[in-house]
Amino acid sequence: MTDMAELQRRKKRINEAIVFVDPDAFIANYVGWLEITTFITALRAGDVQVPADGVTPQLTPQQMKGGVAAKYGNDAVFAFCMTAALKGDKAAVEKVEKALTESLGADFPGSVAFWPFRSANDSPISLDDHVGAAAYKMLAGDIPPPPMRARENWNAGLRFFEKARQSNFAQEIIYPLAVWTRAKWGETLEKGVAFLAHIEDSVPELQQCLAETRNDQAFIAHMLLKMAPALEQDLNEDMAGFLRSLARRL
C-alpha cells in the first residue's frame, strides 16, 4: 500500500525498533521504511503516481545510492545508534551495521550515519560529532571519573537532546534519554554531590528535578537548565531561553 496508513504502519515498526533498541526489528523493517518514505516524498512532489496495484514500489539501484533514501536512512540509523548508546548496547549497533552492509552493500542508504559512532573524537565540531563522541564512550563503557562524571553527563544529555529534536524519531529518542537522564542524575545525588558547585543550592534543585515523575522533554530540559549552575556551566541566552521554553510545564 502507498497511502498514509501504510506510512504510519511502517513508521510504528521502525519506531519500536529504535525505542526498544531491537536490532532484529530494525533490520527487518529498515528497507520498508526507506521505500515508503522515498515514495511518499516523490508523490507529494508530483514526481510519481500511485501504482495501479497500490503496492509501494521497491527502491531502484539509483535511489539506493543517495538522495531521499539516504536522508531518511541516515536519520533512522542515527536515531538507533543514539538509543543503543543510551543503553550501552554496542552489540546492537554492530549487528545492524553488519546486517545492512551484507544485504545492501557497503554504501547503503544510511551507512554514513554510523561514522560518528565508530571512534573517539577529542575535537568534535558539528552536533553530529558531539553526539557521536559522547555515544562512542557510552558504547565502549568509558565511564569518566567522579569529578568529571556529572559534567560529561550534562554535556552528553544536552547534545543528545538537541539532536533528538531534529529527528523524525524525536519521541523515540526522548523517552530513553529521559530514563538515562534520571538514572545518571540519581547516581549523582547518591554518590557525586561533593563534586557539584554551590552544594547548598544544587542539591535541593537536583532533588526537585528528580521529583518530577514524567520521562519527557520537559523533564530533560528542566534538568539541563537547573543543573548548569551546579557545574558552573555557562548557558548563552538563546540556549537558556530554549530550555526554559521546553521546561515551562515544570
PDB file of N, CA and C in Angstrom, residues 176-245:
ATOM      1  N   PRO A 176      13.975   7.288  25.987  1.00  0.00           N
ATOM      2  CA  PRO A 176      15.183   6.664  26.534  1.00  0.00           C
ATOM      3  C   PRO A 176      16.166   7.686  27.111  1.00  0.00           C
ATOM      4  N   LEU A 177      16.237   8.868  26.491  1.00  0.00           N
ATOM      5  CA  LEU A 177      17.126   9.908  27.008  1.00  0.00           C
ATOM      6  C   LEU A 177      16.665  10.378  28.381  1.00  0.00           C
ATOM      7  N   ALA A 178      15.366  10.507  28.573  1.00  0.00           N
ATOM      8  CA  ALA A 178      14.838  10.914  29.872  1.00  0.00           C
ATOM      9  C   ALA A 178      15.134   9.856  30.933  1.00  0.00           C
ATOM     10  N   VAL A 179      14.972   8.593  30.578  1.00  0.00           N
ATOM     11  CA  VAL A 179      15.277   7.499  31.513  1.00  0.00           C
ATOM     12  C   VAL A 179      16.759   7.528  31.878  1.00  0.00           C
ATOM     13  N   TRP A 180      17.606   7.704  30.883  1.00  0.00           N
ATOM     14  CA  TRP A 180      19.053   7.803  31.104  1.00  0.00           C
ATOM     15  C   TRP A 180      19.384   9.013  31.977  1.00  0.00           C
ATOM     16  N   THR A 181      18.765  10.151  31.692  1.00  0.00           N
ATOM     17  CA  THR A 181      18.992  11.369  32.471  1.00  0.00           C
ATOM     18  C   THR A 181      18.627  11.156  33.932  1.00  0.00           C
ATOM     19  N   ARG A 182      17.499  10.551  34.168  1.00  0.00           N
ATOM     20  CA  ARG A 182      17.064  10.285  35.540  1.00  0.00           C
ATOM     21  C   ARG A 182      18.064   9.372  36.270  1.00  0.00           C
ATOM     22  N   ALA A 183      18.518   8.335  35.586  1.00  0.00           N
ATOM     23  CA  ALA A 183      19.455   7.395  36.201  1.00  0.00           C
ATOM     24  C   ALA A 183      20.787   8.065  36.520  1.00  0.00           C
ATOM     25  N   LYS A 184      21.310   8.842  35.586  1.00  0.00           N
ATOM     26  CA  LYS A 184      22.617   9.465  35.788  1.00  0.00           C
ATOM     27  C   LYS A 184      22.578  10.516  36.888  1.00  0.00           C
ATOM     28  N   TRP A 185      21.530  11.325  36.929  1.00  0.00           N
ATOM     29  CA  TRP A 185      21.458  12.351  37.962  1.00  0.00           C
ATOM     30  C   TRP A 185      21.028  11.765  39.302  1.00  0.00           C
ATOM     31  N   GLY A 186      20.322  10.650  39.275  1.00  0.00           N
ATOM     32  CA  GLY A 186      20.048   9.941  40.518  1.00  0.00           C
ATOM     33  C   GLY A 186      21.344   9.427  41.127  1.00  0.00           C
ATOM     34  N   GLU A 187      22.231   8.938  40.286  1.00  0.00           N
ATOM     35  CA  GLU A 187      23.546   8.483  40.735  1.00  0.00           C
ATOM     36  C   GLU A 187      24.354   9.640  41.308  1.00  0.00           C
ATOM     37  N   THR A 188      24.262  10.802  40.660  1.00  0.00           N
ATOM     38  CA  THR A 188      24.967  11.975  41.164  1.00  0.00           C
ATOM     39  C   THR A 188      24.451  12.364  42.547  1.00  0.00           C
ATOM     40  N   LEU A 189      23.147  12.331  42.723  1.00  0.00           N
ATOM     41  CA  LEU A 189      22.565  12.673  44.020  1.00  0.00           C
ATOM     42  C   LEU A 189      23.039  11.716  45.105  1.00  0.00           C
ATOM     43  N   GLU A 190      23.181  10.451  44.774  1.00  0.00           N
ATOM     44  CA  GLU A 190      23.585   9.446  45.757  1.00  0.00           C
ATOM     45  C   GLU A 190      25.083   9.457  46.042  1.00  0.00           C
ATOM     46  N   LYS A 191      25.884   9.704  44.990  1.00  0.00           N
ATOM     47  CA  LYS A 191      27.326   9.493  45.139  1.00  0.00           C
ATOM     48  C   LYS A 191      28.216  10.662  44.717  1.00  0.00           C
ATOM     49  N   GLY A 192      27.631  11.671  44.074  1.00  0.00           N
ATOM     50  CA  GLY A 192      28.506  12.674  43.473  1.00  0.00           C
ATOM     51  C   GLY A 192      28.257  14.114  43.844  1.00  0.00           C
ATOM     52  N   VAL A 193      27.476  14.377  44.888  1.00  0.00           N
ATOM     53  CA  VAL A 193      27.165  15.782  45.203  1.00  0.00           C
ATOM     54  C   VAL A 193      28.398  16.558  45.645  1.00  0.00           C
ATOM     55  N   ALA A 194      29.406  15.851  46.157  1.00  0.00           N
ATOM     56  CA  ALA A 194      30.618  16.536  46.613  1.00  0.00           C
ATOM     57  C   ALA A 194      31.334  17.244  45.472  1.00  0.00           C
ATOM     58  N   PHE A 195      31.044  16.820  44.243  1.00  0.00           N
ATOM     59  CA  PHE A 195      31.728  17.412  43.093  1.00  0.00           C
ATOM     60  C   PHE A 195      30.895  18.495  42.401  1.00  0.00           C
ATOM     61  N   LEU A 196      29.749  18.827  42.980  1.00  0.00           N
ATOM     62  CA  LEU A 196      28.917  19.896  42.440  1.00  0.00           C
ATOM     63  C   LEU A 196      29.289  21.223  43.080  1.00  0.00           C
ATOM     64  N   ALA A 197      29.157  22.287  42.320  1.00  0.00           N
ATOM     65  CA  ALA A 197      29.369  23.634  42.864  1.00  0.00           C
ATOM     66  C   ALA A 197      28.116  24.079  43.611  1.00  0.00           C
ATOM     67  N   HIS A 198      28.300  24.964  44.588  1.00  0.00           N
ATOM     68  CA  HIS A 198      27.173  25.552  45.321  1.00  0.00           C
ATOM     69  C   HIS A 198      26.236  24.470  45.862  1.00  0.00           C
ATOM     70  N   ILE A 199      26.796  23.539  46.614  1.00  0.00           N
ATOM     71  CA  ILE A 199      26.051  22.360  47.059  1.00  0.00           C
ATOM     72  C   ILE A 199      24.771  22.734  47.806  1.00  0.00           C
ATOM     73  N   GLU A 200      24.836  23.790  48.589  1.00  0.00           N
ATOM     74  CA  GLU A 200      23.666  24.166  49.375  1.00  0.00           C
ATOM     75  C   GLU A 200      22.462  24.519  48.501  1.00  0.00           C
ATOM     76  N   ASP A 201      22.727  24.970  47.291  1.00  0.00           N
ATOM     77  CA  ASP A 201      21.643  25.264  46.347  1.00  0.00           C
ATOM     78  C   ASP A 201      21.438  24.121  45.347  1.00  0.00           C
ATOM     79  N   SER A 202      22.536  23.491  44.948  1.00  0.00           N
ATOM     80  CA  SER A 202      22.471  22.485  43.887  1.00  0.00           C
ATOM     81  C   SER A 202      21.717  21.234  44.314  1.00  0.00           C
ATOM     82  N   VAL A 203      21.934  20.782  45.535  1.00  0.00           N
ATOM     83  CA  VAL A 203      21.295  19.541  45.978  1.00  0.00           C
ATOM     84  C   VAL A 203      19.774  19.678  46.043  1.00  0.00           C
ATOM     85  N   PRO A 204      19.237  20.742  46.658  1.00  0.00           N
ATOM     86  CA  PRO A 204      17.768  20.893  46.636  1.00  0.00           C
ATOM     87  C   PRO A 204      17.203  21.011  45.220  1.00  0.00           C
ATOM     88  N   GLU A 205      17.943  21.686  44.321  1.00  0.00           N
ATOM     89  CA  GLU A 205      17.497  21.799  42.934  1.00  0.00           C
ATOM     90  C   GLU A 205      17.459  20.423  42.268  1.00  0.00           C
ATOM     91  N   LEU A 206      18.490  19.631  42.521  1.00  0.00           N
ATOM     92  CA  LEU A 206      18.553  18.303  41.930  1.00  0.00           C
ATOM     93  C   LEU A 206      17.429  17.417  42.475  1.00  0.00           C
ATOM     94  N   GLN A 207      17.185  17.503  43.754  1.00  0.00           N
ATOM     95  CA  GLN A 207      16.090  16.723  44.350  1.00  0.00           C
ATOM     96  C   GLN A 207      14.743  17.123  43.760  1.00  0.00           C
ATOM     97  N   GLN A 208      14.572  18.421  43.559  1.00  0.00           N
ATOM     98  CA  GLN A 208      13.315  18.901  42.978  1.00  0.00           C
ATOM     99  C   GLN A 208      13.154  18.429  41.542  1.00  0.00           C
ATOM    100  N   CYS A 209      14.244  18.428  40.774  1.00  0.00           N
ATOM    101  CA  CYS A 209      14.181  17.953  39.388  1.00  0.00           C
ATOM    102  C   CYS A 209      13.799  16.481  39.337  1.00  0.00           C
ATOM    103  N   LEU A 210      14.412  15.682  40.189  1.00  0.00           N
ATOM    104  CA  LEU A 210      14.166  14.248  40.184  1.00  0.00           C
ATOM    105  C   LEU A 210      12.794  13.887  40.740  1.00  0.00           C
ATOM    106  N   ALA A 211      12.174  14.807  41.454  1.00  0.00           N
ATOM    107  CA  ALA A 211      10.843  14.546  41.999  1.00  0.00           C
ATOM    108  C   ALA A 211       9.788  14.486  40.901  1.00  0.00           C
ATOM    109  N   GLU A 212      10.075  15.100  39.747  1.00  0.00           N
ATOM    110  CA  GLU A 212       9.167  15.013  38.604  1.00  0.00           C
ATOM    111  C   GLU A 212       9.162  13.567  38.094  1.00  0.00           C
ATOM    112  N   THR A 213       8.000  12.987  37.947  1.00  0.00           N
ATOM    113  CA  THR A 213       7.903  11.560  37.613  1.00  0.00           C
ATOM    114  C   THR A 213       7.812  11.273  36.117  1.00  0.00           C
ATOM    115  N   ARG A 214       7.521  12.277  35.303  1.00  0.00           N
ATOM    116  CA  ARG A 214       7.343  12.030  33.873  1.00  0.00           C
ATOM    117  C   ARG A 214       8.680  12.059  33.137  1.00  0.00           C
ATOM    118  N   ASN A 215       8.885  11.071  32.303  1.00  0.00           N
ATOM    119  CA  ASN A 215      10.103  10.994  31.498  1.00  0.00           C
ATOM    120  C   ASN A 215       9.834  11.567  30.112  1.00  0.00           C
ATOM    121  N   ASP A 216       9.949  12.885  30.003  1.00  0.00           N
ATOM    122  CA  ASP A 216       9.641  13.553  28.747  1.00  0.00           C
ATOM    123  C   ASP A 216      10.609  14.702  28.512  1.00  0.00           C
ATOM    124  N   GLN A 217      10.368  15.471  27.448  1.00  0.00           N
ATOM    125  CA  GLN A 217      11.323  16.507  27.099  1.00  0.00           C
ATOM    126  C   GLN A 217      11.340  17.645  28.118  1.00  0.00           C
ATOM    127  N   ALA A 218      10.213  17.911  28.781  1.00  0.00           N
ATOM    128  CA  ALA A 218      10.193  18.955  29.800  1.00  0.00           C
ATOM    129  C   ALA A 218      11.088  18.582  30.978  1.00  0.00           C
ATOM    130  N   PHE A 219      11.075  17.310  31.351  1.00  0.00           N
ATOM    131  CA  PHE A 219      11.946  16.836  32.434  1.00  0.00           C
ATOM    132  C   PHE A 219      13.414  17.017  32.068  1.00  0.00           C
ATOM    133  N   ILE A 220      13.779  16.632  30.837  1.00  0.00           N
ATOM    134  CA  ILE A 220      15.175  16.756  30.404  1.00  0.00           C
ATOM    135  C   ILE A 220      15.599  18.223  30.373  1.00  0.00           C
ATOM    136  N   ALA A 221      14.766  19.068  29.776  1.00  0.00           N
ATOM    137  CA  ALA A 221      15.087  20.485  29.665  1.00  0.00           C
ATOM    138  C   ALA A 221      15.238  21.125  31.042  1.00  0.00           C
ATOM    139  N   HIS A 222      14.362  20.779  31.948  1.00  0.00           N
ATOM    140  CA  HIS A 222      14.420  21.321  33.306  1.00  0.00           C
ATOM    141  C   HIS A 222      15.701  20.898  34.010  1.00  0.00           C
ATOM    142  N   MET A 223      16.063  19.639  33.860  1.00  0.00           N
ATOM    143  CA  MET A 223      17.289  19.147  34.480  1.00  0.00           C
ATOM    144  C   MET A 223      18.512  19.865  33.922  1.00  0.00           C
ATOM    145  N   LEU A 224      18.596  20.000  32.616  1.00  0.00           N
ATOM    146  CA  LEU A 224      19.728  20.682  31.994  1.00  0.00           C
ATOM    147  C   LEU A 224      19.826  22.131  32.456  1.00  0.00           C
ATOM    148  N   LEU A 225      18.697  22.774  32.518  1.00  0.00           N
ATOM    149  CA  LEU A 225      18.667  24.188  32.907  1.00  0.00           C
ATOM    150  C   LEU A 225      19.086  24.373  34.359  1.00  0.00           C
ATOM    151  N   LYS A 226      18.524  23.578  35.249  1.00  0.00           N
ATOM    152  CA  LYS A 226      18.764  23.760  36.672  1.00  0.00           C
ATOM    153  C   LYS A 226      20.127  23.255  37.131  1.00  0.00           C
ATOM    154  N   MET A 227      20.691  22.287  36.414  1.00  0.00           N
ATOM    155  CA  MET A 227      21.983  21.741  36.822  1.00  0.00           C
ATOM    156  C   MET A 227      23.172  22.466  36.207  1.00  0.00           C
ATOM    157  N   ALA A 228      22.932  23.361  35.272  1.00  0.00           N
ATOM    158  CA  ALA A 228      24.041  24.117  34.685  1.00  0.00           C
ATOM    159  C   ALA A 228      24.831  24.888  35.740  1.00  0.00           C
ATOM    160  N   PRO A 229      24.198  25.619  36.667  1.00  0.00           N
ATOM    161  CA  PRO A 229      24.968  26.323  37.697  1.00  0.00           C
ATOM    162  C   PRO A 229      25.743  25.382  38.612  1.00  0.00           C
ATOM    163  N   ALA A 230      25.215  24.186  38.852  1.00  0.00           N
ATOM    164  CA  ALA A 230      25.892  23.216  39.713  1.00  0.00           C
ATOM    165  C   ALA A 230      27.212  22.754  39.105  1.00  0.00           C
ATOM    166  N   LEU A 231      27.333  22.899  37.792  1.00  0.00           N
ATOM    167  CA  LEU A 231      28.560  22.515  37.090  1.00  0.00           C
ATOM    168  C   LEU A 231      29.333  23.746  36.623  1.00  0.00           C
ATOM    169  N   GLU A 232      28.842  24.912  37.031  1.00  0.00           N
ATOM    170  CA  GLU A 232      29.411  26.191  36.573  1.00  0.00           C
ATOM    171  C   GLU A 232      29.508  26.206  35.053  1.00  0.00           C
ATOM    172  N   GLN A 233      28.432  25.733  34.457  1.00  0.00           N
ATOM    173  CA  GLN A 233      28.322  25.638  33.003  1.00  0.00           C
ATOM    174  C   GLN A 233      27.567  26.858  32.484  1.00  0.00           C
ATOM    175  N   ASP A 234      28.232  27.660  31.686  1.00  0.00           N
ATOM    176  CA  ASP A 234      27.596  28.855  31.150  1.00  0.00           C
ATOM    177  C   ASP A 234      26.629  28.479  30.030  1.00  0.00           C
ATOM    178  N   LEU A 235      25.457  29.063  30.072  1.00  0.00           N
ATOM    179  CA  LEU A 235      24.474  28.910  29.007  1.00  0.00           C
ATOM    180  C   LEU A 235      24.245  30.271  28.375  1.00  0.00           C
ATOM    181  N   ASN A 236      24.363  30.357  27.054  1.00  0.00           N
ATOM    182  CA  ASN A 236      24.049  31.641  26.438  1.00  0.00           C
ATOM    183  C   ASN A 236      22.539  31.870  26.489  1.00  0.00           C
ATOM    184  N   GLU A 237      22.132  33.074  26.205  1.00  0.00           N
ATOM    185  CA  GLU A 237      20.718  33.429  26.355  1.00  0.00           C
ATOM    186  C   GLU A 237      19.817  32.610  25.442  1.00  0.00           C
ATOM    187  N   ASP A 238      20.292  32.327  24.249  1.00  0.00           N
ATOM    188  CA  ASP A 238      19.482  31.546  23.312  1.00  0.00           C
ATOM    189  C   ASP A 238      19.230  30.143  23.851  1.00  0.00           C
ATOM    190  N   MET A 239      20.294  29.496  24.332  1.00  0.00           N
ATOM    191  CA  MET A 239      20.135  28.141  24.840  1.00  0.00           C
ATOM    192  C   MET A 239      19.312  28.128  26.119  1.00  0.00           C
ATOM    193  N   ALA A 240      19.568  29.083  27.012  1.00  0.00           N
ATOM    194  CA  ALA A 240      18.796  29.146  28.256  1.00  0.00           C
ATOM    195  C   ALA A 240      17.314  29.373  27.955  1.00  0.00           C
ATOM    196  N   GLY A 241      17.030  30.250  27.010  1.00  0.00           N
ATOM    197  CA  GLY A 241      15.641  30.509  26.634  1.00  0.00           C
ATOM    198  C   GLY A 241      14.987  29.296  25.999  1.00  0.00           C
ATOM    199  N   PHE A 242      15.759  28.590  25.181  1.00  0.00           N
ATOM    200  CA  PHE A 242      15.282  27.362  24.545  1.00  0.00           C
ATOM    201  C   PHE A 242      14.891  26.331  25.604  1.00  0.00           C
ATOM    202  N   LEU A 243      15.756  26.126  26.583  1.00  0.00           N
ATOM    203  CA  LEU A 243      15.476  25.150  27.635  1.00  0.00           C
ATOM    204  C   LEU A 243      14.317  25.594  28.515  1.00  0.00           C
ATOM    205  N   ARG A 244      14.258  26.886  28.820  1.00  0.00           N
ATOM    206  CA  ARG A 244      13.150  27.392  29.650  1.00  0.00           C
ATOM    207  C   ARG A 244      11.809  27.174  28.962  1.00  0.00           C
ATOM    208  N   SER A 245      11.771  27.403  27.662  1.00  0.00           N
ATOM    209  CA  SER A 245      10.517  27.252  26.935  1.00  0.00           C
ATOM    210  C   SER A 245      10.029  25.804  26.941  1.00  0.00           C
TER     211      SER A 245
END
